[in-house]
Short mmCIF file of C-alpha atoms and ligand atoms in Angstrom, two decimals:
data_model
loop_
_atom_site.label_atom_id
_atom_site.label_comp_id
_atom_site.label_asym_id
_atom_site.label_seq_id
_atom_site.Cartn_x
_atom_site.Cartn_y
_atom_site.Cartn_z
CA UNK A 63 14.02 -7.30 12.92
CA UNK A 64 14.31 -4.46 15.80
CA UNK A 65 16.86 -2.79 13.98
CA UNK A 66 14.04 -2.27 11.20
CA UNK A 67 10.81 -1.44 13.83
CA UNK A 68 12.96 1.71 14.21
CA UNK A 69 13.82 1.97 10.40
CA UNK A 70 9.48 1.81 9.94
CA UNK A 71 9.48 4.08 12.27
CA UNK A 72 12.09 7.17 11.12
CA UNK A 73 10.77 6.67 7.67
CA UNK A 74 7.02 6.94 8.72
CA UNK A 75 7.85 9.47 10.27
CA UNK A 76 9.67 11.03 7.55
CA UNK A 77 6.69 10.44 5.50
CA UNK A 78 4.20 11.52 7.95
CA UNK A 79 5.53 14.99 7.58
CA UNK A 80 6.23 15.57 3.80
CA UNK A 81 2.68 14.38 4.71
CA UNK A 82 1.56 17.26 6.72
CA UNK A 83 3.79 19.65 4.35
CA UNK A 84 2.07 17.85 0.92
CA UNK A 85 -1.31 18.36 2.68
CA UNK A 86 -1.42 22.24 4.34
CA UNK A 87 -5.00 23.81 5.05
CA UNK A 88 -5.53 26.75 2.99
CA UNK A 89 -7.75 29.38 4.62
CA UNK A 90 -11.37 29.52 2.11
CA UNK A 91 -14.34 27.43 2.62
CA UNK A 92 -13.08 24.36 0.86
CA UNK A 93 -11.00 23.94 4.49
CA UNK A 94 -13.02 21.05 5.69
CA UNK A 95 -11.61 19.09 1.95
CA UNK A 96 -7.99 19.30 3.40
CA UNK A 97 -9.47 18.63 6.85
CA UNK A 98 -10.78 15.51 5.65
CA UNK A 99 -7.81 14.02 3.52
CA UNK A 100 -5.67 15.40 6.28
CA UNK A 101 -8.20 13.21 8.69
CA UNK A 102 -7.89 9.80 6.12
CA UNK A 103 -3.78 10.48 6.01
CA UNK A 104 -2.11 11.28 9.01
CA UNK A 105 -4.31 9.13 11.14
CA UNK A 106 -1.33 6.48 11.70
CA UNK A 107 -0.49 2.97 9.48
CA UNK A 108 1.79 1.28 9.52
CA UNK A 109 2.84 3.26 6.09
CA UNK A 110 4.17 -0.68 4.32
CA UNK A 111 4.08 0.83 1.01
CA UNK A 112 6.24 4.73 1.54
CA UNK A 113 8.73 2.68 3.90
CA UNK A 114 9.33 0.05 -0.20
CA UNK A 115 10.32 3.27 -1.46
CA UNK A 116 12.37 4.87 0.92
CA UNK A 117 14.51 1.12 1.79
CA UNK A 118 14.15 0.95 -2.42
CA UNK A 119 15.84 4.06 -2.19
CA UNK A 120 18.26 3.70 -0.19
CA UNK A 121 20.30 0.56 -2.89
CA UNK A 122 20.06 3.43 -5.37
CA UNK A 123 21.78 6.19 -3.32
CA UNK A 124 18.41 8.72 -4.25
CA UNK A 125 18.60 11.63 -2.27
CA UNK A 126 15.75 11.26 0.40
CA UNK A 127 14.15 13.91 -0.83
CA UNK A 128 12.55 12.91 -3.61
CA UNK A 129 12.34 9.50 -1.70
CA UNK A 130 9.76 10.82 0.42
CA UNK A 131 7.87 12.58 -2.24
CA UNK A 132 7.21 9.52 -3.78
CA UNK A 133 6.30 8.03 -0.76
CA UNK A 134 4.31 10.48 0.16
CA UNK A 135 2.34 9.70 -2.94
CA UNK A 136 1.64 6.00 -2.89
CA UNK A 137 -0.06 7.03 0.23
CA UNK A 138 -2.04 9.49 -0.76
CA UNK A 139 -3.63 6.79 -2.98
CA UNK A 140 -3.18 4.05 -0.69
CA UNK A 141 -5.21 6.42 2.04
CA UNK A 142 -7.39 7.44 -0.72
CA UNK A 143 -8.65 3.86 -1.54
CA UNK A 144 -9.17 3.22 1.52
CA UNK A 145 -11.34 6.04 2.47
CA UNK A 146 -13.42 5.08 -0.54
CA UNK A 147 -13.19 1.04 0.05
CA UNK A 148 -15.40 1.49 3.45
CA UNK A 149 -17.35 4.10 1.98
CA UNK A 150 -21.16 2.79 2.51
CA UNK A 151 -21.58 2.04 -1.41
CA UNK A 152 -18.54 -0.64 -0.81
CA UNK A 153 -17.35 -2.11 2.15
CA UNK A 154 -19.83 0.98 4.83
CA UNK A 155 -17.34 0.14 7.46
CA UNK A 156 -17.07 2.47 10.76
CA UNK A 157 -13.49 1.62 11.65
CA UNK A 158 -10.24 2.41 10.23
CA UNK A 159 -6.83 2.48 12.00
CA UNK A 160 -8.40 2.31 15.29
CA UNK A 161 -10.98 5.56 14.44
CA UNK A 162 -14.08 6.59 12.95
CA UNK A 163 -13.67 6.50 8.53
CA UNK A 164 -14.15 8.90 7.00
CA UNK A 165 -17.46 9.18 5.85
CA UNK A 166 -18.39 8.86 9.45
CA UNK A 167 -15.29 11.55 11.11
CA UNK A 168 -17.57 14.56 8.21
CA UNK A 169 -19.51 12.77 5.32
CA UNK A 170 -20.18 11.07 2.68
CA UNK A 171 -19.91 13.29 -0.14
CA UNK A 172 -17.15 14.48 2.16
CA UNK A 173 -15.39 11.16 2.15
CA UNK A 174 -15.72 10.74 -1.66
CA UNK A 175 -14.36 14.37 -2.59
CA UNK A 176 -11.30 13.31 -0.03
CA UNK A 177 -10.28 10.31 -1.97
CA UNK A 178 -10.07 11.82 -5.40
CA UNK A 179 -8.62 14.54 -3.73
CA UNK A 180 -5.60 12.68 -1.96
CA UNK A 181 -5.64 10.55 -5.88
CA UNK A 182 -5.48 14.00 -7.51
CA UNK A 183 -2.93 15.39 -5.18
CA UNK A 184 -0.78 12.41 -5.82
CA UNK A 185 -0.06 12.70 -9.14
CA UNK A 186 0.73 15.99 -8.62
CA UNK A 187 3.64 15.91 -6.28
CA UNK A 188 5.11 13.69 -8.65
CA UNK A 189 4.67 16.03 -11.85
CA UNK A 190 6.60 18.13 -9.56
CA UNK A 191 10.29 19.75 -9.99
CA UNK A 192 11.28 18.79 -6.87
CA UNK A 193 10.24 15.00 -6.98
CA UNK A 194 13.30 14.20 -9.90
CA UNK A 195 15.09 16.65 -11.42
CA UNK A 196 14.73 14.81 -15.26
CA UNK A 197 11.35 14.78 -16.13
CA UNK A 198 11.53 11.80 -17.49
CA UNK A 199 11.84 10.31 -14.97
CA UNK A 200 9.13 11.60 -13.50
CA UNK A 201 7.02 11.04 -16.23
CA UNK A 202 7.80 7.05 -15.95
CA UNK A 203 6.35 6.74 -12.29
CA UNK A 204 3.41 9.24 -13.39
CA UNK A 205 3.27 6.14 -15.81
CA UNK A 206 4.03 3.50 -13.55
CA UNK A 207 1.07 4.46 -10.53
CA UNK A 208 -1.65 5.69 -13.52
CA UNK A 209 -1.35 2.12 -14.26
CA UNK A 210 -1.09 0.35 -10.04
CA UNK A 211 -3.94 2.74 -9.12
CA UNK A 212 -6.24 1.93 -12.81
CA UNK A 213 -8.90 -0.26 -14.26
CA UNK A 214 -6.64 -2.60 -15.06
CA UNK A 215 -5.17 -2.64 -10.38
CA UNK A 216 -6.34 -1.07 -8.33
CA UNK A 217 -9.21 -0.42 -9.02
CA UNK A 218 -10.40 -3.47 -11.55
CA UNK A 219 -8.86 -5.51 -8.24
CA UNK A 220 -11.83 -3.31 -6.52
CA UNK A 221 -14.33 -4.21 -8.91
CA UNK A 222 -13.05 -8.12 -9.24
CA UNK A 223 -14.14 -8.28 -5.81
CA UNK A 224 -17.04 -6.08 -4.98
CA UNK A 225 -18.51 -8.84 -7.72
CA UNK A 226 -17.36 -11.87 -6.38
CA UNK A 227 -19.52 -12.21 -3.08
CA UNK A 228 -20.86 -15.67 -2.71
CA UNK A 229 -19.01 -17.03 -5.64
CA UNK A 230 -16.55 -19.82 -5.28
CA UNK A 231 -13.26 -18.18 -7.31
CA UNK A 232 -10.79 -20.77 -7.86
CA UNK A 233 -6.76 -20.52 -6.69
CA UNK A 234 -5.94 -18.22 -10.05
CA UNK A 235 -8.82 -15.77 -10.18
CA UNK A 236 -8.47 -14.87 -6.70
CA UNK A 237 -4.58 -14.88 -7.08
CA UNK A 238 -5.44 -12.09 -10.32
CA UNK A 239 -8.08 -10.12 -8.89
CA UNK A 240 -5.58 -9.73 -5.47
CA UNK A 241 -2.46 -8.79 -7.99
CA UNK A 242 -4.75 -6.42 -9.11
CA UNK A 243 -5.57 -4.61 -5.52
CA UNK A 244 -3.30 -4.78 -3.72
CA UNK A 245 -0.07 -6.25 -5.26
CA UNK A 246 0.15 -3.20 -8.02
CA UNK A 247 0.70 -0.63 -5.64
CA UNK A 248 3.01 -2.84 -3.43
CA UNK A 249 4.30 -3.47 -7.17
CA UNK A 250 4.99 0.19 -7.64
CA UNK A 251 5.83 1.10 -3.96
CA UNK A 252 8.75 -1.78 -4.30
CA UNK A 253 10.00 0.02 -8.01
CA UNK A 254 10.25 3.44 -7.61
CA UNK A 255 13.44 3.34 -5.48
CA UNK A 256 14.96 1.84 -8.90
CA UNK A 257 12.86 4.02 -10.93
CA UNK A 258 14.36 7.59 -8.94
CA UNK A 259 18.19 6.13 -9.66
CA UNK A 260 17.61 4.89 -13.07
CA UNK A 261 18.98 1.03 -11.71
CA UNK A 262 19.51 -1.77 -14.84
CA UNK A 263 17.01 -3.74 -15.97
CA UNK A 264 18.24 -6.43 -13.87
CA UNK A 265 17.94 -4.69 -10.12
CA UNK A 266 14.59 -3.68 -12.08
CA UNK A 267 13.33 -7.43 -12.49
CA UNK A 268 14.68 -8.32 -8.81
CA UNK A 269 12.99 -5.90 -7.06
CA UNK A 270 9.33 -6.41 -9.08
CA UNK A 271 9.87 -10.65 -8.40
CA UNK A 272 10.51 -9.37 -4.56
CA UNK A 273 7.00 -7.86 -4.50
CA UNK A 274 5.01 -10.27 -6.42
CA UNK A 275 6.26 -12.50 -4.25
CA UNK A 276 5.75 -10.29 -1.26
CA UNK A 277 2.62 -8.63 -1.93
CA UNK A 278 0.60 -12.39 -2.75
CA UNK A 279 2.06 -13.05 1.01
CA UNK A 280 0.97 -9.57 2.63
CA UNK A 281 -2.15 -10.16 1.05
CA UNK A 282 -3.13 -14.04 2.68
CA UNK A 283 -1.19 -12.43 6.13
CA UNK A 284 -4.29 -9.84 5.58
CA UNK A 285 -7.19 -12.59 4.85
CA UNK A 286 -5.53 -14.61 7.96
CA UNK A 287 -5.73 -10.95 10.01
CA UNK A 288 -9.43 -11.24 9.18
CA UNK A 289 -9.62 -14.54 10.26
CA UNK A 290 -8.23 -14.85 13.77
CA UNK A 291 -7.51 -10.84 15.04
CA UNK A 292 -9.53 -8.83 17.00
CA UNK A 293 -11.04 -5.39 16.04
CA UNK A 294 -8.34 -3.76 18.64
CA UNK A 295 -5.37 -5.60 17.34
CA UNK A 296 -5.77 -4.23 13.72
CA UNK A 297 -7.89 -1.47 13.88
CA UNK A 298 -10.87 -2.16 11.57
CA UNK A 299 -13.58 -4.80 11.78
CA UNK A 300 -12.63 -8.63 11.08
CA UNK A 301 -14.49 -11.68 10.11
CA UNK A 302 -15.52 -10.19 6.97
CA UNK A 303 -14.07 -12.38 4.27
CA UNK A 304 -16.81 -14.72 5.95
CA UNK A 305 -20.11 -12.93 6.21
CA UNK A 306 -19.83 -11.55 3.21
CA UNK A 307 -18.69 -15.16 1.99
CA UNK A 308 -15.71 -13.88 -0.09
CA UNK A 309 -13.26 -16.50 -1.24
CA UNK A 310 -10.18 -15.74 0.00
CA UNK A 311 -6.50 -17.48 -0.30
CA UNK A 312 -7.55 -18.72 2.83
CA UNK A 313 -10.89 -19.92 2.76
CA UNK A 314 -9.43 -21.80 -0.15
CA UNK A 315 -6.54 -22.47 1.38
CA UNK A 316 -7.13 -22.95 4.94
CA UNK A 317 -5.57 -21.32 7.96
CA UNK A 318 -2.85 -23.41 8.25
CA UNK A 319 -2.16 -23.92 5.14
CA UNK A 320 -2.30 -20.66 4.19
CA UNK A 321 0.83 -19.63 6.44
CA UNK A 322 3.06 -21.64 5.12
CA UNK A 323 2.82 -20.74 1.85
CA UNK A 324 3.07 -17.16 3.45
CA UNK A 325 6.26 -17.90 5.03
CA UNK A 326 6.80 -19.59 1.29
CA UNK A 327 6.53 -16.65 -0.66
CA UNK A 328 8.14 -13.87 2.01
CA UNK A 329 11.98 -16.27 2.07
CA UNK A 330 11.14 -16.54 -1.61
CA UNK A 331 10.18 -12.78 -1.91
CA UNK A 332 13.75 -12.42 -0.13
CA UNK A 333 16.06 -14.99 -2.36
CA UNK A 334 14.90 -12.44 -5.40
CA UNK A 335 17.24 -10.16 -3.63
CA UNK A 336 20.36 -11.62 -3.78
CA UNK A 337 22.06 -9.87 -6.33
CA UNK A 338 21.98 -6.74 -3.48
CA UNK A 339 24.51 -5.91 -0.33
CA UNK A 340 23.38 -5.20 2.77
CA UNK A 341 22.08 -2.28 2.16
CA UNK A 342 18.27 -4.78 1.05
CA UNK A 343 18.40 -5.51 4.58
CA UNK A 344 15.82 -3.85 5.17
CA UNK A 345 13.42 -5.00 2.64
CA UNK A 346 14.44 -8.85 3.51
CA UNK A 347 13.26 -7.91 7.10
CA UNK A 348 10.08 -6.26 5.77
CA UNK A 349 9.33 -9.26 3.82
CA UNK A 350 8.87 -11.65 7.34
CA UNK A 351 7.44 -8.51 9.23
CA UNK A 352 4.72 -8.75 6.41
CA UNK A 353 3.68 -12.61 8.06
CA UNK A 354 4.92 -12.25 11.35
CA UNK A 355 2.32 -8.87 11.84
CA UNK A 356 -0.89 -8.97 13.57
CA UNK A 357 -2.01 -5.43 12.49
C1 LIG B 1890 -12.02 1.97 -2.74
C2 LIG B 1890 -10.31 2.69 -5.54
C3 LIG B 1890 -11.15 1.62 -4.03
C4 LIG B 1890 -9.52 0.80 -4.22
C5 LIG B 1890 -9.71 0.07 -2.60
C6 LIG B 1890 -6.74 -1.54 -2.04
C7 LIG B 1890 -8.34 -1.59 -1.56
C8 LIG B 1890 -9.05 -1.04 -2.88
C9 LIG B 1890 -8.76 -1.56 -0.15
C10 LIG B 1890 -8.30 -1.92 1.16
C11 LIG B 1890 -9.47 -2.53 1.86
C12 LIG B 1890 -9.00 -3.66 1.78
C13 LIG B 1890 -8.66 -3.73 3.83
C14 LIG B 1890 -8.08 -4.27 1.08
C15 LIG B 1890 -6.96 -5.35 1.79
C16 LIG B 1890 -5.80 -4.98 1.50
C17 LIG B 1890 -5.47 -3.67 1.89
C18 LIG B 1890 -5.32 -3.13 1.15
C19 LIG B 1890 -5.15 -3.56 3.38
C20 LIG B 1890 -5.01 -2.22 4.18
O1 LIG B 1890 -3.61 -1.74 3.83
P1 LIG B 1890 -2.74 -2.17 5.35
O2 LIG B 1890 -2.53 -2.74 6.18
O3 LIG B 1890 -2.79 -0.55 6.22
O4 LIG B 1890 -1.65 -1.73 5.25
P2 LIG B 1890 -2.31 0.72 7.31
O5 LIG B 1890 -3.58 1.21 7.62
O6 LIG B 1890 -1.30 -0.29 7.47
O7 LIG B 1890 -1.72 0.97 5.76
#
């Protein structure tokens, strides 16, 4: 795990540098918008999704500069979702990554605009030439991220989540909701390196299967942290799912079975990587990290 932590820290540093370059504050009166975008994307976070991109790209010897742009784009989309999720109209949270949320630090209208602009900047980055010399690869990345982030993916999942308060969803319904809300972006991140590297269909299939199981394991771990973690550890309010009467994997399975299920999924995720050599060790270790993390 020591190696993984070093590799994640190095990837996080490189992604932050890339975000810093891609989100430069200009001189106009609208500079406040970019300040809110930078506040929401440069102030911490585990950078798990960007790491999935850089670790996946490593399997196919993709140029680091290309992988980092895709990693930054996926983090921009993730940060936009957090900014909007924290708004009073949604979860109404005042703490994120241990800091005041964007609408608390700035104001609601600025937070909405900062989220919108992070989302659009992500697509601008993917579509731009330095992301990959082949326009077809760039177009594939744009299409895949749009699908993962939109109505059939993350935003659709958020809609289902908002509608599920005080409803008793069953396991297939929760699984569908979470695969859309958090799984789709994770799946994009895990497959992006294969897209950049023009990998074979079997390789892509293996990464999709890995992402499927890892995404569910990630969500169960997130549910467990909401039950067992503290705000100081997690950097956001905990105990929210129970307070809102939300059905989660853990409310259905209970804590102990939830932990066991997360472990089974993480092991299963790693087994999907059998066709890859030791270059996939970081992804294998990541599966263990996802279910043992405390934040
Ligand atoms: C509002 C469009 C819109 C979508 C919101 C993903 C999402 C949908 C909301 C995020 C809220 C949330 C707490 C979801 C649960 C899983 C999750 C995405 C947790 C946060 O991800 P981490 O743990 O966070 O990777 P860091 O801060 O480390 O990046």
